[in-house]
């Protein structure tokens, strides 16, 4: 069976899987964006529910009841651990269709996303396709974070943040998979609390599968609602990126080393400035000047209250990511490396 039509000429059926935890703000919007997709093939949505502390489960139950008589139905499956890779594996196991679309509870698919992804799977022969993580905010702080997350000064040249040409990729945001690839590799490695997408795509590539990025695919992403939440998110990103670097030594590059280098340099500058010479303060002052200057083009078109928050968002992202990278324990990497799954090659 190919990705665009089965033997009867129909579009392949699609399973949309969603790891869900404390998503009362955005869950309904995320699911409704899926149900509104103009896709003529059969579709199901599987929500893997973690132990939420808000109204997430109530909203999920409402969505199940509202779609019970439709051809596009919502189902739920429990995820007692609350961990993303465990949720994804539970949802994959509970789903049944040959194309598997991963969506997060705070993300909204653009119109035509699923139809375009299914077409790209066929055109490219890829095992997984993905596109742009299009950050959008609903208030001044979230708009500032969205601007930081889509600027090169904020995230470097990552195509899934800033866009780029369609091309082969190491990994992609979320992803639309052929189920055969997921089953062949045994799903996600649940030791990867973060970076589980990268690790799975690494195994798919090792097995000879193609991962494809296309700017045709766009997913609206809702940024974290506070400085504290953003700092935790990016600290975790940095922490787990160092795990990935230890897991696969060839995966690191200068873009990933920039934040920890900045943290170390700024800390050293402050110490030198306070203990030896005021010239040491040139380093943190230079960093501050750089992010203020970089926030000007990033904030173009935004209201003033959002623009003035962009340097705060940038500094939070950079410093938290860098600190997470520098403090990532070797013991965590050793635990993950011990769980390493070799890529599984397709049998002839």
Short mmCIF file of C-alpha atoms in Angstrom, two decimals:
data_model
loop_
_atom_site.label_atom_id
_atom_site.label_comp_id
_atom_site.label_asym_id
_atom_site.label_seq_id
_atom_site.Cartn_x
_atom_site.Cartn_y
_atom_site.Cartn_z
CA UNK A 1 0.00 0.00 0.00
CA UNK A 2 1.36 3.45 -0.84
CA UNK A 3 0.75 6.61 1.17
CA UNK A 4 -1.83 8.25 -1.07
CA UNK A 5 -4.17 5.49 -2.15
CA UNK A 6 -4.93 1.91 -1.26
CA UNK A 7 -5.82 -0.80 -3.73
CA UNK A 8 -9.37 0.53 -4.12
CA UNK A 9 -8.13 4.04 -4.98
CA UNK A 10 -9.18 5.53 -1.63
CA UNK A 11 -6.98 7.71 0.55
CA UNK A 12 -5.34 5.79 3.40
CA UNK A 13 -6.93 5.96 6.82
CA UNK A 14 -5.17 8.18 9.34
CA UNK A 15 -4.66 7.93 13.10
CA UNK A 16 -3.90 11.17 14.92
CA UNK A 17 -2.13 10.58 18.24
CA UNK A 18 -1.86 13.20 20.98
CA UNK A 19 0.03 13.08 24.31
CA UNK A 20 -2.08 15.15 26.71
CA UNK A 21 -1.23 16.60 30.14
CA UNK A 22 -2.67 19.80 31.66
CA UNK A 23 -3.94 21.13 28.35
CA UNK A 24 -7.29 22.67 29.31
CA UNK A 25 -6.37 25.97 27.62
CA UNK A 26 -5.74 24.54 24.18
CA UNK A 27 -7.04 20.95 23.93
CA UNK A 28 -10.40 21.75 22.34
CA UNK A 29 -8.82 24.08 19.79
CA UNK A 30 -6.17 21.46 18.93
CA UNK A 31 -8.72 18.66 18.43
CA UNK A 32 -11.16 20.83 16.48
CA UNK A 33 -8.34 21.81 14.09
CA UNK A 34 -7.85 18.08 13.43
CA UNK A 35 -11.54 17.32 12.95
CA UNK A 36 -11.82 20.28 10.54
CA UNK A 37 -9.14 18.87 8.22
CA UNK A 38 -10.35 18.49 4.64
CA UNK A 39 -9.26 14.90 4.25
CA UNK A 40 -11.45 12.32 2.54
CA UNK A 41 -9.85 9.28 4.11
CA UNK A 42 -11.03 7.66 7.35
CA UNK A 43 -9.67 9.34 10.49
CA UNK A 44 -9.49 8.72 14.23
CA UNK A 45 -8.02 10.83 17.07
CA UNK A 46 -6.45 9.07 20.07
CA UNK A 47 -5.77 11.15 23.19
CA UNK A 48 -3.28 9.63 25.65
CA UNK A 49 -4.33 11.21 28.95
CA UNK A 50 -1.75 11.80 31.66
CA UNK A 51 -2.61 12.65 35.29
CA UNK A 52 -3.69 16.27 34.68
CA UNK A 53 -4.40 18.68 37.52
CA UNK A 54 -6.82 20.85 35.54
CA UNK A 55 -10.00 20.29 33.47
CA UNK A 56 -8.20 18.39 30.69
CA UNK A 57 -9.94 15.04 31.34
CA UNK A 58 -13.35 16.71 31.45
CA UNK A 59 -12.75 18.42 28.12
CA UNK A 60 -11.47 15.15 26.62
CA UNK A 61 -14.64 13.36 27.77
CA UNK A 62 -16.75 16.07 26.14
CA UNK A 63 -14.87 15.64 22.85
CA UNK A 64 -15.37 11.86 22.96
CA UNK A 65 -19.12 12.30 23.53
CA UNK A 66 -19.49 14.98 20.85
CA UNK A 67 -17.83 12.84 18.17
CA UNK A 68 -19.37 9.48 19.10
CA UNK A 69 -21.74 9.51 16.11
CA UNK A 70 -19.31 10.98 13.57
CA UNK A 71 -16.98 9.35 11.08
CA UNK A 72 -14.07 11.27 12.68
CA UNK A 73 -14.09 10.06 16.28
CA UNK A 74 -12.07 10.89 19.36
CA UNK A 75 -10.90 8.09 21.68
CA UNK A 76 -8.85 8.16 24.87
CA UNK A 77 -6.25 5.88 26.39
CA UNK A 78 -4.63 6.25 29.85
CA UNK A 79 -1.01 7.30 30.34
CA UNK A 80 -0.41 6.97 34.10
CA UNK A 81 3.24 8.12 33.90
CA UNK A 82 2.38 11.45 32.29
CA UNK A 83 5.53 11.15 30.19
CA UNK A 84 5.38 12.10 26.54
CA UNK A 85 7.07 9.04 24.96
CA UNK A 86 4.94 6.65 27.02
CA UNK A 87 1.84 8.57 25.93
CA UNK A 88 2.86 8.34 22.28
CA UNK A 89 3.49 4.60 22.51
CA UNK A 90 0.15 4.02 24.25
CA UNK A 91 -1.66 6.01 21.57
CA UNK A 92 0.13 4.18 18.76
CA UNK A 93 -0.86 0.84 20.30
CA UNK A 94 -4.48 1.95 20.66
CA UNK A 95 -4.69 3.32 17.11
CA UNK A 96 -5.16 1.23 13.99
CA UNK A 97 -4.54 3.10 10.72
CA UNK A 98 -1.55 2.97 8.32
CA UNK A 99 -0.66 6.69 8.59
CA UNK A 100 0.11 8.08 12.06
CA UNK A 101 0.03 11.84 12.66
CA UNK A 102 1.59 13.16 15.86
CA UNK A 103 0.03 16.33 17.30
CA UNK A 104 0.55 18.00 20.70
CA UNK A 105 -2.25 19.32 22.89
CA UNK A 106 -1.09 22.93 22.51
CA UNK A 107 -0.71 22.84 18.74
CA UNK A 108 -3.20 23.41 15.92
CA UNK A 109 -2.79 21.92 12.45
CA UNK A 110 -3.05 24.29 9.50
CA UNK A 111 -5.75 23.66 6.90
CA UNK A 112 -4.80 20.86 4.54
CA UNK A 113 -1.98 19.64 6.81
CA UNK A 114 -2.92 15.96 6.78
CA UNK A 115 -3.76 15.81 3.07
CA UNK A 116 -0.47 17.55 2.22
CA UNK A 117 1.54 15.27 4.50
CA UNK A 118 0.02 12.13 3.01
CA UNK A 119 0.84 13.44 -0.49
CA UNK A 120 4.43 14.21 0.54
CA UNK A 121 4.89 10.71 1.97
CA UNK A 122 4.04 9.32 -1.45
CA UNK A 123 6.02 11.86 -3.48
CA UNK A 124 9.22 11.54 -1.42
CA UNK A 125 9.03 7.92 -0.26
CA UNK A 126 9.79 9.21 3.25
CA UNK A 127 9.03 7.33 6.44
CA UNK A 128 8.24 10.58 8.27
CA UNK A 129 7.46 14.11 7.09
CA UNK A 130 7.13 17.32 9.10
CA UNK A 131 7.15 21.06 8.72
CA UNK A 132 7.22 24.39 10.52
CA UNK A 133 6.53 24.92 14.22
CA UNK A 134 4.71 28.24 13.79
CA UNK A 135 4.68 29.88 17.21
CA UNK A 136 1.72 32.20 17.83
CA UNK A 137 0.83 34.01 21.05
CA UNK A 138 -2.50 35.18 22.43
CA UNK A 139 -1.15 37.89 24.76
CA UNK A 140 1.85 40.23 24.83
CA UNK A 141 4.17 37.77 26.62
CA UNK A 142 3.29 34.84 24.37
CA UNK A 143 3.68 37.05 21.29
CA UNK A 144 7.15 38.02 22.50
CA UNK A 145 8.09 34.37 23.02
CA UNK A 146 6.69 33.48 19.59
CA UNK A 147 8.81 36.20 17.99
CA UNK A 148 11.90 34.92 19.82
CA UNK A 149 11.17 31.33 18.81
CA UNK A 150 10.88 32.20 15.13
CA UNK A 151 13.98 34.42 14.92
CA UNK A 152 17.51 33.33 14.08
CA UNK A 153 18.89 35.12 17.13
CA UNK A 154 16.54 33.00 19.21
CA UNK A 155 16.91 29.54 17.68
CA UNK A 156 19.66 29.79 15.07
CA UNK A 157 18.97 28.35 11.63
CA UNK A 158 16.65 25.50 12.64
CA UNK A 159 14.41 25.07 9.60
CA UNK A 160 11.37 23.89 11.55
CA UNK A 161 11.44 27.19 13.49
CA UNK A 162 12.45 29.68 10.80
CA UNK A 163 11.47 27.94 7.56
CA UNK A 164 13.54 26.88 4.57
CA UNK A 165 13.51 24.74 1.47
CA UNK A 166 11.99 21.26 1.37
CA UNK A 167 14.78 18.80 1.99
CA UNK A 168 16.01 15.70 3.77
CA UNK A 169 16.32 16.29 7.52
CA UNK A 170 17.73 14.68 10.66
CA UNK A 171 14.46 15.20 12.50
CA UNK A 172 11.23 17.16 12.11
CA UNK A 173 8.66 18.82 14.35
CA UNK A 174 5.98 16.33 15.44
CA UNK A 175 5.80 14.22 12.27
CA UNK A 176 3.49 12.21 10.01
CA UNK A 177 4.70 8.61 9.92
CA UNK A 178 4.09 5.44 8.04
CA UNK A 179 2.90 3.05 10.75
CA UNK A 180 5.20 0.39 9.32
CA UNK A 181 8.23 2.52 10.26
CA UNK A 182 6.98 3.01 13.83
CA UNK A 183 6.24 -0.67 14.29
CA UNK A 184 9.53 -1.69 12.71
CA UNK A 185 11.46 0.42 15.24
CA UNK A 186 9.27 -0.51 18.20
CA UNK A 187 7.98 3.00 18.75
CA UNK A 188 9.55 5.67 20.94
CA UNK A 189 12.32 5.00 23.46
CA UNK A 190 10.59 5.86 26.74
CA UNK A 191 13.87 6.73 28.48
CA UNK A 192 13.99 9.89 26.35
CA UNK A 193 11.73 12.18 28.40
CA UNK A 194 12.69 14.91 25.93
CA UNK A 195 14.26 14.60 22.45
CA UNK A 196 12.34 11.38 21.84
CA UNK A 197 11.52 12.57 18.30
CA UNK A 198 15.19 12.99 17.47
CA UNK A 199 16.06 9.54 18.83
CA UNK A 200 13.27 7.78 16.92
CA UNK A 201 14.12 9.58 13.69
CA UNK A 202 17.78 8.66 14.24
CA UNK A 203 16.84 4.97 14.28
CA UNK A 204 14.61 5.36 11.23
CA UNK A 205 17.49 7.00 9.35
CA UNK A 206 19.94 4.33 10.51
CA UNK A 207 17.57 1.74 9.03
CA UNK A 208 17.70 3.53 5.69
CA UNK A 209 14.47 5.53 6.01
CA UNK A 210 14.08 9.10 4.79
CA UNK A 211 12.98 11.96 7.08
CA UNK A 212 11.61 14.89 5.07
CA UNK A 213 11.07 18.55 5.99
CA UNK A 214 8.64 20.66 3.98
CA UNK A 215 7.56 24.28 4.56
CA UNK A 216 4.18 23.28 3.10
CA UNK A 217 3.38 21.79 6.50
CA UNK A 218 2.68 24.26 9.28
CA UNK A 219 1.51 23.73 12.85
CA UNK A 220 0.46 26.63 15.09
CA UNK A 221 2.21 26.32 18.45
CA UNK A 222 1.19 28.09 21.67
CA UNK A 223 4.21 29.28 23.70
CA UNK A 224 4.57 28.79 27.44
CA UNK A 225 2.49 31.35 29.37
CA UNK A 226 5.13 32.57 31.87
CA UNK A 227 8.87 33.18 32.30
CA UNK A 228 9.04 30.29 34.79
CA UNK A 229 7.38 27.85 32.38
CA UNK A 230 9.55 29.01 29.47
CA UNK A 231 12.71 28.66 31.58
CA UNK A 232 11.80 25.10 32.59
CA UNK A 233 11.02 24.19 28.98
CA UNK A 234 14.36 25.44 27.68
CA UNK A 235 16.34 24.07 30.61
CA UNK A 236 14.89 20.65 29.75
CA UNK A 237 15.74 21.18 26.08
CA UNK A 238 19.37 21.93 26.94
CA UNK A 239 19.60 19.10 29.45
CA UNK A 240 18.36 16.56 26.93
CA UNK A 241 20.35 17.98 24.01
CA UNK A 242 23.50 17.16 25.98
CA UNK A 243 22.14 13.64 26.51
CA UNK A 244 21.70 13.38 22.73
CA UNK A 245 25.26 14.65 22.17
CA UNK A 246 26.60 11.94 24.47
CA UNK A 247 24.29 9.34 22.93
CA UNK A 248 25.43 10.19 19.41
CA UNK A 249 28.75 12.07 19.32
CA UNK A 250 28.30 13.19 15.72
CA UNK A 251 25.09 15.11 16.40
CA UNK A 252 26.51 18.27 17.99
CA UNK A 253 27.26 21.50 16.10
CA UNK A 254 28.12 25.13 16.82
CA UNK A 255 24.45 26.18 17.05
CA UNK A 256 23.95 23.88 20.03
CA UNK A 257 27.16 25.05 21.72
CA UNK A 258 26.28 28.75 21.51
CA UNK A 259 23.96 28.93 24.58
CA UNK A 260 26.26 27.06 27.02
CA UNK A 261 29.19 29.11 25.76
CA UNK A 262 27.22 32.31 26.37
CA UNK A 263 26.27 31.21 29.90
CA UNK A 264 29.88 30.38 30.77
CA UNK A 265 31.21 33.59 29.24
CA UNK A 266 28.67 35.81 30.98
CA UNK A 267 29.29 34.11 34.34
CA UNK A 268 33.04 34.54 33.90
CA UNK A 269 32.59 38.19 32.89
CA UNK A 270 30.52 38.95 35.98
CA UNK A 271 33.07 37.27 38.28
CA UNK A 272 35.99 39.09 36.65
CA UNK A 273 34.10 42.37 36.68
CA UNK A 274 33.22 42.08 40.37
CA UNK A 275 36.57 40.74 41.58
CA UNK A 276 39.25 42.12 39.26
CA UNK A 277 38.36 44.78 36.72
CA UNK A 278 35.18 46.46 35.45
CA UNK A 279 36.24 45.40 31.95
CA UNK A 280 34.81 42.00 32.76
CA UNK A 281 31.31 43.47 32.56
CA UNK A 282 31.87 44.07 28.85
CA UNK A 283 30.83 40.47 28.14
CA UNK A 284 27.38 40.52 29.80
CA UNK A 285 26.83 44.08 28.54
CA UNK A 286 27.70 42.99 25.01
CA UNK A 287 25.26 40.08 25.24
CA UNK A 288 22.51 42.38 26.48
CA UNK A 289 23.16 44.82 23.65
CA UNK A 290 23.07 41.97 21.11
CA UNK A 291 19.70 40.61 22.21
CA UNK A 292 18.18 44.09 22.41
CA UNK A 293 19.38 44.81 18.88
CA UNK A 294 18.23 41.41 17.66
CA UNK A 295 14.78 41.90 19.15
CA UNK A 296 14.10 44.90 16.89
CA UNK A 297 13.64 42.97 13.62
CA UNK A 298 12.12 40.03 15.52
CA UNK A 299 9.39 42.28 16.91
CA UNK A 300 8.43 43.98 13.68
CA UNK A 301 4.67 44.50 13.52
CA UNK A 302 4.03 43.61 17.16
CA UNK A 303 2.54 45.96 19.78
CA UNK A 304 5.03 47.85 21.97
CA UNK A 305 4.22 45.80 25.09
CA UNK A 306 5.16 42.63 23.20
CA UNK A 307 8.31 44.11 21.62
CA UNK A 308 9.80 45.19 24.95
CA UNK A 309 9.39 41.64 26.28
CA UNK A 310 11.34 39.99 23.45
CA UNK A 311 14.80 40.55 25.05
CA UNK A 312 13.48 38.92 28.24
CA UNK A 313 12.21 35.95 26.25
CA UNK A 314 15.49 35.64 24.36
CA UNK A 315 17.60 35.79 27.52
CA UNK A 316 15.35 33.25 29.25
CA UNK A 317 15.63 30.84 26.32
CA UNK A 318 19.40 31.22 25.89
CA UNK A 319 20.38 31.13 29.56
CA UNK A 320 18.01 28.31 30.50
CA UNK A 321 19.03 26.17 27.52
CA UNK A 322 22.72 26.81 28.21
CA UNK A 323 22.38 26.07 31.93
CA UNK A 324 20.47 22.87 31.22
CA UNK A 325 23.19 21.76 28.79
CA UNK A 326 26.03 22.53 31.22
CA UNK A 327 24.38 20.82 34.20
CA UNK A 328 23.07 17.75 32.37
CA UNK A 329 24.39 14.82 34.45
CA UNK A 330 26.49 12.12 32.85
CA UNK A 331 24.48 9.57 34.83
CA UNK A 332 21.36 10.50 32.84
CA UNK A 333 23.18 9.97 29.56
CA UNK A 334 24.56 6.63 30.78
CA UNK A 335 21.05 5.49 31.68
CA UNK A 336 19.74 6.47 28.27
CA UNK A 337 22.71 4.94 26.44
CA UNK A 338 22.10 1.69 28.32
CA UNK A 339 18.59 1.66 26.87
CA UNK A 340 19.86 2.17 23.33
CA UNK A 341 17.82 0.39 20.71
CA UNK A 342 19.63 -0.58 17.55
CA UNK A 343 17.88 0.39 14.34
CA UNK A 344 15.79 -2.47 12.96
CA UNK A 345 16.28 -3.10 9.27
CA UNK A 346 13.34 -4.15 7.13
CA UNK A 347 13.30 -7.88 6.43
CA UNK A 348 13.49 -8.94 2.81
#
